[in-house]
Amino acid sequence: MPAAPSPSDSLILRFSELTQASPTRPRDAVLRVLDIMFSAFFLLLSLPLTIPIALLLLVTSGRPLFYRGERVGRGGRVFEMLKFRTLRRGAEDRLGPYLGEELVHRTRAETTAVGGWLRSTQLDEVPQLLNVLLGDMSLVGPRPIRPRFFEELVEELPAYWQRLVVRPGLTGFAQVRRGYETSMAEKLAHDLEWIADRSVRLYLRTLATTAVRVLRQFVRGLLGR
């Protein structure tokens, strides 16, 4: 008896033909080159911070050092998204059923002391640069989502599958415009706007806007605000 398809296989079977039918553009190759250049540069730049952070996490929380969460990537392929672990052990299982504002609220209650500081400064996101370098993600794109929620949302929002045309992003046009606690329908509208345009100019503008926002949040986090 053949084995049941994995979530990754199931998603790929359902959506690969749709995503492959969407034409690629020459600018997509340019954006990939920029992803590699910027992610490699930022990884090297962040080493003086990430090494002490890793040691601090090992001392205060032990292993695992990274949170590895399944997310849906381009074409429906499921990959492991990396973050520094900021939650108590087992929190991912307890948070599994939640999404949106409820997830944000419950995540705060599961956050460790060091994890709270990492979140407030957004340093927990730095390992995702490895995902970008490996080609799982882009620096700019729709934020990656868990497979189970993707399956639900694609039923509620028929155009949701179009997010699979591009790599998910470390930052997104929707987050720059509206923040993280808006409705999925609103986020999708902005994600589709990015997918339709995805120009180098918009890519760089989104990165610049994100850099300013992250720098402000980093300073506020350091000051404890």
PDB file of N, CA, C and O in Angstrom, residues 10 47-48 59 71 93 108 110 114 132 134 138 151 153 176 205 210:
ATOM      1  N   SER A  10       1.702  17.059  -0.755  1.00  0.00           N
ATOM      2  CA  SER A  10       0.303  17.406  -1.012  1.00  0.00           C
ATOM      3  C   SER A  10       0.178  18.822  -1.544  1.00  0.00           C
ATOM      4  O   SER A  10      -0.537  19.076  -2.514  1.00  0.00           O
ATOM      5  N   LEU A  47      27.580  38.816  12.923  1.00  0.00           N
ATOM      6  CA  LEU A  47      28.324  37.849  13.721  1.00  0.00           C
ATOM      7  C   LEU A  47      28.724  38.353  15.115  1.00  0.00           C
ATOM      8  O   LEU A  47      28.622  37.600  16.092  1.00  0.00           O
ATOM      9  N   PRO A  48      29.184  39.606  15.260  1.00  0.00           N
ATOM     10  CA  PRO A  48      29.522  40.068  16.615  1.00  0.00           C
ATOM     11  C   PRO A  48      28.343  40.071  17.579  1.00  0.00           C
ATOM     12  O   PRO A  48      28.534  40.085  18.791  1.00  0.00           O
ATOM     13  N   VAL A  59      23.167  29.168  27.690  1.00  0.00           N
ATOM     14  CA  VAL A  59      23.341  29.242  29.146  1.00  0.00           C
ATOM     15  C   VAL A  59      22.006  29.377  29.862  1.00  0.00           C
ATOM     16  O   VAL A  59      21.761  28.743  30.891  1.00  0.00           O
ATOM     17  N   ARG A  71       7.133  25.939   7.174  1.00  0.00           N
ATOM     18  CA  ARG A  71       6.454  27.007   6.474  1.00  0.00           C
ATOM     19  C   ARG A  71       6.308  26.630   5.000  1.00  0.00           C
ATOM     20  O   ARG A  71       7.088  25.848   4.467  1.00  0.00           O
ATOM     21  N   ASP A  93       4.050  23.572  20.371  1.00  0.00           N
ATOM     22  CA  ASP A  93       2.901  22.662  20.361  1.00  0.00           C
ATOM     23  C   ASP A  93       1.671  23.318  20.975  1.00  0.00           C
ATOM     24  O   ASP A  93       0.548  23.138  20.500  1.00  0.00           O
ATOM     25  N   ARG A 108       3.216  36.009  23.634  1.00  0.00           N
ATOM     26  CA  ARG A 108       3.822  36.856  24.670  1.00  0.00           C
ATOM     27  C   ARG A 108       3.916  36.118  26.003  1.00  0.00           C
ATOM     28  O   ARG A 108       4.893  36.255  26.738  1.00  0.00           O
ATOM     29  N   GLU A 110       4.275  32.986  26.472  1.00  0.00           N
ATOM     30  CA  GLU A 110       5.217  31.867  26.402  1.00  0.00           C
ATOM     31  C   GLU A 110       6.674  32.325  26.245  1.00  0.00           C
ATOM     32  O   GLU A 110       7.588  31.507  26.224  1.00  0.00           O
ATOM     33  N   VAL A 114      15.050  36.351  28.020  1.00  0.00           N
ATOM     34  CA  VAL A 114      15.982  36.664  26.933  1.00  0.00           C
ATOM     35  C   VAL A 114      15.229  36.729  25.614  1.00  0.00           C
ATOM     36  O   VAL A 114      15.490  37.594  24.771  1.00  0.00           O
ATOM     37  N   VAL A 132      17.311  32.725   3.508  1.00  0.00           N
ATOM     38  CA  VAL A 132      17.405  33.524   2.283  1.00  0.00           C
ATOM     39  C   VAL A 132      18.585  33.058   1.443  1.00  0.00           C
ATOM     40  O   VAL A 132      18.473  32.853   0.231  1.00  0.00           O
ATOM     41  N   LEU A 134      19.998  30.192   1.392  1.00  0.00           N
ATOM     42  CA  LEU A 134      19.764  28.849   0.859  1.00  0.00           C
ATOM     43  C   LEU A 134      18.686  28.811  -0.219  1.00  0.00           C
ATOM     44  O   LEU A 134      18.492  27.783  -0.870  1.00  0.00           O
ATOM     45  N   SER A 138      13.134  34.926   0.424  1.00  0.00           N
ATOM     46  CA  SER A 138      13.703  36.156  -0.130  1.00  0.00           C
ATOM     47  C   SER A 138      13.761  37.176   1.003  1.00  0.00           C
ATOM     48  O   SER A 138      13.150  36.985   2.059  1.00  0.00           O
ATOM     49  N   GLU A 151      -3.564  25.827   4.173  1.00  0.00           N
ATOM     50  CA  GLU A 151      -4.672  25.011   3.662  1.00  0.00           C
ATOM     51  C   GLU A 151      -6.016  25.647   4.001  1.00  0.00           C
ATOM     52  O   GLU A 151      -6.947  25.644   3.194  1.00  0.00           O
ATOM     53  N   LEU A 153      -6.590  28.937   4.775  1.00  0.00           N
ATOM     54  CA  LEU A 153      -6.752  30.257   4.170  1.00  0.00           C
ATOM     55  C   LEU A 153      -6.996  30.187   2.668  1.00  0.00           C
ATOM     56  O   LEU A 153      -7.675  31.046   2.106  1.00  0.00           O
ATOM     57  N   VAL A 176       5.195  46.210   5.995  1.00  0.00           N
ATOM     58  CA  VAL A 176       5.683  47.588   5.922  1.00  0.00           C
ATOM     59  C   VAL A 176       4.527  48.570   5.866  1.00  0.00           C
ATOM     60  O   VAL A 176       4.555  49.637   6.483  1.00  0.00           O
ATOM     61  N   ARG A 205      13.116  49.767  -1.831  1.00  0.00           N
ATOM     62  CA  ARG A 205      12.349  50.684  -0.983  1.00  0.00           C
ATOM     63  C   ARG A 205      11.789  49.961   0.237  1.00  0.00           C
ATOM     64  O   ARG A 205      11.803  50.504   1.351  1.00  0.00           O
ATOM     65  N   THR A 210      12.005  48.899   5.972  1.00  0.00           N
ATOM     66  CA  THR A 210      12.146  47.900   7.027  1.00  0.00           C
ATOM     67  C   THR A 210      13.365  48.178   7.890  1.00  0.00           C
ATOM     68  O   THR A 210      13.310  48.050   9.119  1.00  0.00           O
TER      69      THR A 210
END
